[in-house]
PDB file of C-alpha atoms in Angstrom:
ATOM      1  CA  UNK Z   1       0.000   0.000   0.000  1.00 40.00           C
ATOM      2  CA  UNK Z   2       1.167   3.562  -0.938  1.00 41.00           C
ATOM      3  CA  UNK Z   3      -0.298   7.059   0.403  1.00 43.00           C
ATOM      4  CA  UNK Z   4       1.584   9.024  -1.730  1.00 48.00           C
ATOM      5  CA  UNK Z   5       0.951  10.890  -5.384  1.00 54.00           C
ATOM      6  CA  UNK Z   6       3.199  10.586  -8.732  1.00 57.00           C
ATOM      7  CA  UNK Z   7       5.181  13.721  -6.933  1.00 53.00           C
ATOM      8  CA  UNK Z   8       6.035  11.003  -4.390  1.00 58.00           C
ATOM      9  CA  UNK Z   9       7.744   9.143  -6.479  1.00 67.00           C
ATOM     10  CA  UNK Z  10       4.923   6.222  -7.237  1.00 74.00           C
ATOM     11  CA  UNK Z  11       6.781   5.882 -10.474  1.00 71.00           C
ATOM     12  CA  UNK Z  12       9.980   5.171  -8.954  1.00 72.00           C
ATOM     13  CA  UNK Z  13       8.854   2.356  -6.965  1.00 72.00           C
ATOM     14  CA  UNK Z  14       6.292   0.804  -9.230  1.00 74.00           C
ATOM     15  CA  UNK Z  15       9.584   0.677 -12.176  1.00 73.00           C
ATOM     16  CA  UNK Z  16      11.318  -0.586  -9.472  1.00 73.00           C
ATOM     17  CA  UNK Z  17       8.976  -3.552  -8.869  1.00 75.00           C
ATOM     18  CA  UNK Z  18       9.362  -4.501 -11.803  1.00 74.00           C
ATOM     19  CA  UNK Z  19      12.770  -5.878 -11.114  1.00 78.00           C
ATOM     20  CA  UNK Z  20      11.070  -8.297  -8.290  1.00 80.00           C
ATOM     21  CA  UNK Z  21      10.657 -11.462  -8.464  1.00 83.00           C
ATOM     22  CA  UNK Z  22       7.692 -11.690  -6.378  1.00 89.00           C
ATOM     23  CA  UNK Z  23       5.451  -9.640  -6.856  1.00 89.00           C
ATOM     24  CA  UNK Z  24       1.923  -8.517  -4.116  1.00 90.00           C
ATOM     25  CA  UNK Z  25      -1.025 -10.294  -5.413  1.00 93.00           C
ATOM     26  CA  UNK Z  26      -2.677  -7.187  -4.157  1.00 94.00           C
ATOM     27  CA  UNK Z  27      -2.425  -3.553  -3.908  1.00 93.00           C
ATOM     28  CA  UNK Z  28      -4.221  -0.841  -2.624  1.00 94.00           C
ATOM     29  CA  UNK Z  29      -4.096   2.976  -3.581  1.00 93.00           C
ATOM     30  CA  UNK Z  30      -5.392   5.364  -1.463  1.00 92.00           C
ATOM     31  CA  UNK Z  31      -6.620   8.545  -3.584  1.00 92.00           C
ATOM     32  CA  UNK Z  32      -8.760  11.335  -2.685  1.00 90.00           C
ATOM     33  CA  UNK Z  33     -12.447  12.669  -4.224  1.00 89.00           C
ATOM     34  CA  UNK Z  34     -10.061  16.106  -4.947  1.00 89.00           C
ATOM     35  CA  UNK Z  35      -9.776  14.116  -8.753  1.00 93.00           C
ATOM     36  CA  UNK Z  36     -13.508  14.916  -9.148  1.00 93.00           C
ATOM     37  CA  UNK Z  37     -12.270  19.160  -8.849  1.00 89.00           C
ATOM     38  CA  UNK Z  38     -15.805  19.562  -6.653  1.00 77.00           C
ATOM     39  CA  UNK Z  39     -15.671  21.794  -3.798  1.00 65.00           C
ATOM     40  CA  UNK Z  40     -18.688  19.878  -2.443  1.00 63.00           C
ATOM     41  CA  UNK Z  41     -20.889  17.485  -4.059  1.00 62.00           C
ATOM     42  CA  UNK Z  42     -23.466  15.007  -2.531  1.00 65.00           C
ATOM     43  CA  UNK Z  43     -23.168  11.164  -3.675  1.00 73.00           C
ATOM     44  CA  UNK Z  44     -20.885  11.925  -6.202  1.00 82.00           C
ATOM     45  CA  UNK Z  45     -20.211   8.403  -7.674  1.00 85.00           C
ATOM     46  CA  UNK Z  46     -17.224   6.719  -9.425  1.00 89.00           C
ATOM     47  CA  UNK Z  47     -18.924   7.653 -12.992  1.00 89.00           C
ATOM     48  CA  UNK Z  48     -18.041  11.719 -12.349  1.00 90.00           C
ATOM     49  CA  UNK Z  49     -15.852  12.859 -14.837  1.00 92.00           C
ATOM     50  CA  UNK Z  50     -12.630  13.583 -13.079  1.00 94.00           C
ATOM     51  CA  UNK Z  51     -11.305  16.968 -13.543  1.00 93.00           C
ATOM     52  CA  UNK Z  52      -8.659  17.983 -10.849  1.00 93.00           C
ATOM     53  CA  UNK Z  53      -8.736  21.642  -9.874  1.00 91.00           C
ATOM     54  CA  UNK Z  54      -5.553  21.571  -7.958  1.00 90.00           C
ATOM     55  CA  UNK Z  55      -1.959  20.056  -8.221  1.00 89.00           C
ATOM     56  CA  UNK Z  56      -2.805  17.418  -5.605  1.00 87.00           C
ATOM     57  CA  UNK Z  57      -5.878  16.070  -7.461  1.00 90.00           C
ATOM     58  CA  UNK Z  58      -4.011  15.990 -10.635  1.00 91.00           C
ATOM     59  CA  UNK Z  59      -1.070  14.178  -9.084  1.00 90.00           C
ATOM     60  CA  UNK Z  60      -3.381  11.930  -7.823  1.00 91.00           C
ATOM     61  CA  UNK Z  61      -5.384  11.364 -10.659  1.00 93.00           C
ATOM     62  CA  UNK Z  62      -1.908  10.444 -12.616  1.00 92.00           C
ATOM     63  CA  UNK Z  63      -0.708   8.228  -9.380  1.00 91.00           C
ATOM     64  CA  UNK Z  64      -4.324   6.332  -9.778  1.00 93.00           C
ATOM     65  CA  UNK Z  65      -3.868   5.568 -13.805  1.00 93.00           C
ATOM     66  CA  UNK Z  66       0.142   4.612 -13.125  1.00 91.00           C
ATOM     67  CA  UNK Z  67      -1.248   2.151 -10.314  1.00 92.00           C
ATOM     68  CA  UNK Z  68      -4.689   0.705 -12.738  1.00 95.00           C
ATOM     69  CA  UNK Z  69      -1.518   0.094 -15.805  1.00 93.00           C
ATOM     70  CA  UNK Z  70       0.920  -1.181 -13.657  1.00 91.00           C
ATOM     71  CA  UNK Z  71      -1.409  -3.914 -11.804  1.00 94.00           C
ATOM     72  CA  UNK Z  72      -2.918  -4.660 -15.172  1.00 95.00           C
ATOM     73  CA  UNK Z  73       0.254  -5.619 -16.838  1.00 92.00           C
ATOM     74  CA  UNK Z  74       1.264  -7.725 -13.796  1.00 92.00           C
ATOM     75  CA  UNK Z  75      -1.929  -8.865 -13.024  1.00 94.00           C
ATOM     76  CA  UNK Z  76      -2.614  -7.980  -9.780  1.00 94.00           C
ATOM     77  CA  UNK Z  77      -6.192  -6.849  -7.986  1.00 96.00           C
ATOM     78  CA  UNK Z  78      -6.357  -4.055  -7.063  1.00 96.00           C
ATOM     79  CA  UNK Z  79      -7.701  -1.451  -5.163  1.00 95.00           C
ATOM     80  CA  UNK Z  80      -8.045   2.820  -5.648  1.00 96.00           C
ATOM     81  CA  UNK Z  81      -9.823   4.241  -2.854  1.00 94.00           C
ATOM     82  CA  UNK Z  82     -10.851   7.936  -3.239  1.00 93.00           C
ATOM     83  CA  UNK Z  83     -11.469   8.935  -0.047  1.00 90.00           C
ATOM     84  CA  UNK Z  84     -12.869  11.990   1.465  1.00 88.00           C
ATOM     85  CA  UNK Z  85     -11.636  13.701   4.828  1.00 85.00           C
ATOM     86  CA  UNK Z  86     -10.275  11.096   7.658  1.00 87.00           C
ATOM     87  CA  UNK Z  87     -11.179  11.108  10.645  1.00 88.00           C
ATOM     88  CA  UNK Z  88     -10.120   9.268  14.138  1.00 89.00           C
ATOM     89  CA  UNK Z  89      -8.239  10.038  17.415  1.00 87.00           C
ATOM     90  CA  UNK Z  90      -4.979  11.379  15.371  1.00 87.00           C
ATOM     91  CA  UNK Z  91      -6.371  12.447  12.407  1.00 86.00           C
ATOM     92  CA  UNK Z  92      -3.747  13.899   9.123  1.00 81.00           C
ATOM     93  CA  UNK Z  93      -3.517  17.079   7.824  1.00 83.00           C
ATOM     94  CA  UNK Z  94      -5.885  19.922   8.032  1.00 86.00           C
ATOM     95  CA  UNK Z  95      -8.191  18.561  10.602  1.00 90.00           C
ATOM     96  CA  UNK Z  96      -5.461  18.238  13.013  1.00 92.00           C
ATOM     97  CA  UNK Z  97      -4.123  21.441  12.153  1.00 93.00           C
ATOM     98  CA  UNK Z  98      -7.714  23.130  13.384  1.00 94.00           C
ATOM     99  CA  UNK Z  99      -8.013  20.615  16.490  1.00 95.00           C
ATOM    100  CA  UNK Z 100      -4.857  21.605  17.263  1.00 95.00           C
ATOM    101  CA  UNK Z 101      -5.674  25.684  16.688  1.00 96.00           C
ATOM    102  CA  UNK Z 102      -9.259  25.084  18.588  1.00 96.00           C
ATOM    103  CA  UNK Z 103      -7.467  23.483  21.312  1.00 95.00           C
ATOM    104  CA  UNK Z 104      -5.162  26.235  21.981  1.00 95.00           C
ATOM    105  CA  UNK Z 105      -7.388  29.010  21.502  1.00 94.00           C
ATOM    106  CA  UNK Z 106      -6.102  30.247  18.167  1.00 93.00           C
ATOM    107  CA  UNK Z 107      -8.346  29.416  15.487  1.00 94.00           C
ATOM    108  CA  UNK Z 108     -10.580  31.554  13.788  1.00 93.00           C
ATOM    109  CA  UNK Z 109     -13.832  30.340  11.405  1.00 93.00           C
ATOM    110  CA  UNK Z 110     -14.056  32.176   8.230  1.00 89.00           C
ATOM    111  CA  UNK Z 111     -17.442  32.785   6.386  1.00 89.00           C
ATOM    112  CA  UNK Z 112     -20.814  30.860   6.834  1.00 89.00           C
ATOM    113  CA  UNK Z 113     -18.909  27.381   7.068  1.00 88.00           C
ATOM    114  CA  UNK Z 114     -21.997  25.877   5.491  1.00 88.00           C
ATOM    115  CA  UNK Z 115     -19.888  23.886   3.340  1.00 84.00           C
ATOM    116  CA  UNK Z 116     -20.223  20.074   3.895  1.00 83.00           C
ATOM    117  CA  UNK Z 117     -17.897  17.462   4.177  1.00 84.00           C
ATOM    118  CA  UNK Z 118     -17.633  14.023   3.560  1.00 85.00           C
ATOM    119  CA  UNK Z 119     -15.672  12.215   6.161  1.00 87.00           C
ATOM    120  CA  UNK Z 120     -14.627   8.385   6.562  1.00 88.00           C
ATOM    121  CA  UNK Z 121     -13.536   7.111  10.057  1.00 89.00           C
ATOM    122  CA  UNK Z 122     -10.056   5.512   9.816  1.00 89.00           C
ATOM    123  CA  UNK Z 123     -10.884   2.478  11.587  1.00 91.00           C
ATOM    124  CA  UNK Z 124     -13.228   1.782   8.879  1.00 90.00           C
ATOM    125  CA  UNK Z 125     -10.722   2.360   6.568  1.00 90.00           C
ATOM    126  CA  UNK Z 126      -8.740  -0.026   8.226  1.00 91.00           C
ATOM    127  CA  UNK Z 127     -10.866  -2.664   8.345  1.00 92.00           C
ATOM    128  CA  UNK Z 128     -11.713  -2.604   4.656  1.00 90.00           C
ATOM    129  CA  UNK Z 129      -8.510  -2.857   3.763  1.00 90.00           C
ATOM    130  CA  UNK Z 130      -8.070  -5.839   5.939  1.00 93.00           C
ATOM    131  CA  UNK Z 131     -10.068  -7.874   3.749  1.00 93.00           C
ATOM    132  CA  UNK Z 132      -8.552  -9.779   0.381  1.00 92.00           C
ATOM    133  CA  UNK Z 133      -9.907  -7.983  -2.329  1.00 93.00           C
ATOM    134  CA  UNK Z 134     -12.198 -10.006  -4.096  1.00 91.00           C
ATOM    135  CA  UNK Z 135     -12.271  -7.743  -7.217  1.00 91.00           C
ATOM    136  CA  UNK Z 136     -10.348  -4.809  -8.727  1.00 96.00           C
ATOM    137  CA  UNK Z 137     -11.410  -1.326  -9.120  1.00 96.00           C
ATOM    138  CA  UNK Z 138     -11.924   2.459  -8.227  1.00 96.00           C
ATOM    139  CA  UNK Z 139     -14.032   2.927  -5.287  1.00 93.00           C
ATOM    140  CA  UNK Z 140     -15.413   6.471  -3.635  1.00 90.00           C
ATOM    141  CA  UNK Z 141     -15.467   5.260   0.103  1.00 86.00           C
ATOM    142  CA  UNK Z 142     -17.436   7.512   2.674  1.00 81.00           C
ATOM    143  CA  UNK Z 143     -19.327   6.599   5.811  1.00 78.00           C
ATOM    144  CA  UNK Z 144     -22.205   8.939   4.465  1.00 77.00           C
ATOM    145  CA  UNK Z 145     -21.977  11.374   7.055  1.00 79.00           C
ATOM    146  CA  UNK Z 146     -21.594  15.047   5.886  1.00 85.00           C
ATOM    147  CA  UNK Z 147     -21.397  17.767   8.507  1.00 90.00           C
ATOM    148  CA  UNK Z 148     -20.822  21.661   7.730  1.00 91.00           C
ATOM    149  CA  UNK Z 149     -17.549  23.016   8.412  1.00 89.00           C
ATOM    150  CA  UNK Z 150     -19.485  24.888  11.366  1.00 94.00           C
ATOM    151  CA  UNK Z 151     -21.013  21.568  12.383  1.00 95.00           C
ATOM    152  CA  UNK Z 152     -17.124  20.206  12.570  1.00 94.00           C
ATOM    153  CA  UNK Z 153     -15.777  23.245  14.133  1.00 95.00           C
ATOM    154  CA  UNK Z 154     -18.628  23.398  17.143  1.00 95.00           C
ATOM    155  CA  UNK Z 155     -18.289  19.866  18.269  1.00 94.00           C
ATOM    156  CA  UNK Z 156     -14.179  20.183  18.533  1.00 95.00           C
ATOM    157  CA  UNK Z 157     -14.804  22.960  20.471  1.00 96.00           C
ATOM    158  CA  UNK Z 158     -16.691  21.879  23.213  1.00 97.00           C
ATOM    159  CA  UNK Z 159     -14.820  18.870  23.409  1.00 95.00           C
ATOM    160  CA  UNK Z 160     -12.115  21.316  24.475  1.00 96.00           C
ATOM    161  CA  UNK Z 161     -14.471  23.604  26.156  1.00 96.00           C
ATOM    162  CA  UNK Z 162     -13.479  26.760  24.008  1.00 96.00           C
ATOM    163  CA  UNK Z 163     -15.165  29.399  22.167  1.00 93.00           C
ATOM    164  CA  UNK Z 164     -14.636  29.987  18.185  1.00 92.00           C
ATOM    165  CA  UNK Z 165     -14.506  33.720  16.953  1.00 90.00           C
ATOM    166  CA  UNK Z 166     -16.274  33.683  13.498  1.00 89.00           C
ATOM    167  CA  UNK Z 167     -15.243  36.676  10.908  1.00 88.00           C
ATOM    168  CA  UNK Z 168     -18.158  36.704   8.064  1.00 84.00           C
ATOM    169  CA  UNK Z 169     -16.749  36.862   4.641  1.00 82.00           C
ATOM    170  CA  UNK Z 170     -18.265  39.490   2.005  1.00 73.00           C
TER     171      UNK Z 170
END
């Protein structure tokens, strides 16, 4: 398994693989819906055209057809999993970044934070990819549960008993 982009150097390894004599019989890439270029979208399925609005949906979109080729030609199953925001008791990346700035007092919420987000628990994640995979393919994987950023924000913040300034954007 990988959780990185073509920047990353997914080229690299998969060219290197191919010097391996034994190869996975599996392989799971973990993507992201940013391919799709949709600030939000409700049950947005697999059949959305993919149109990256950013360098990290584009890498990934590249990463993802790199991964499809390279399993076909060695046939191995696999798995792409574009997944949405992650969530847990350590989550990655931005979420942390505003626990972590709600937690010490210094965030701030910017506009009507009415925009949803799609969210999959990471111990559901980690279960899934337990499992042998029985087929291959490109997967959206959610738990269906899309809160507003406000929604987010308010529940961090009384965990840690704090207040969040909001500044209204014009």
């Amino acid at each position: 398994m990988f959780d990185t982009n073509l920047q990353g150097n997914i080229e690299y390894y998969l060219r290197i693989s191919d010097n391996m004599t034994i190869l996975p019989k599996e392989f799971i890439y973990f993507s992201t819906v940013s391919v799709y270029g949709l600030e939000y979208g409700k049950n947005i399925t697999e059949d959305f055209s993919t149109e990256p609005s950013d360098p990290y949906g584009e890498s990934k979109l590249l990463a993802e057809g790199a991964v499809v080729a390279w399993c076909k030609k060695n046939n191995i199953r696999f798995l792409v999993l574009r997944i949405p925001l992650v969530i847990g008791r350590n989550p990655p990346g931005n979420l942390k970044k505003m626990i972590e700035g709600i937690k010490i007092g210094r965030y701030v919420s910017l506009g009507s934070g009415k925009v949803r987000k799609s969210m999959v628990l990471v111990e559901d994640l980690a279960i899934l990819v337990s499992k042998p995979i029985s087929h291959s393919g490109i997967y959206n994987l959610t738990d269906d549960i899309n809160p507003t950023f406000r929604e987010i924000e308010n529940i961090i913040a009384k965990h840690f008993n704090r207040r969040i300034v909001s500044i209204p954007i014009f």
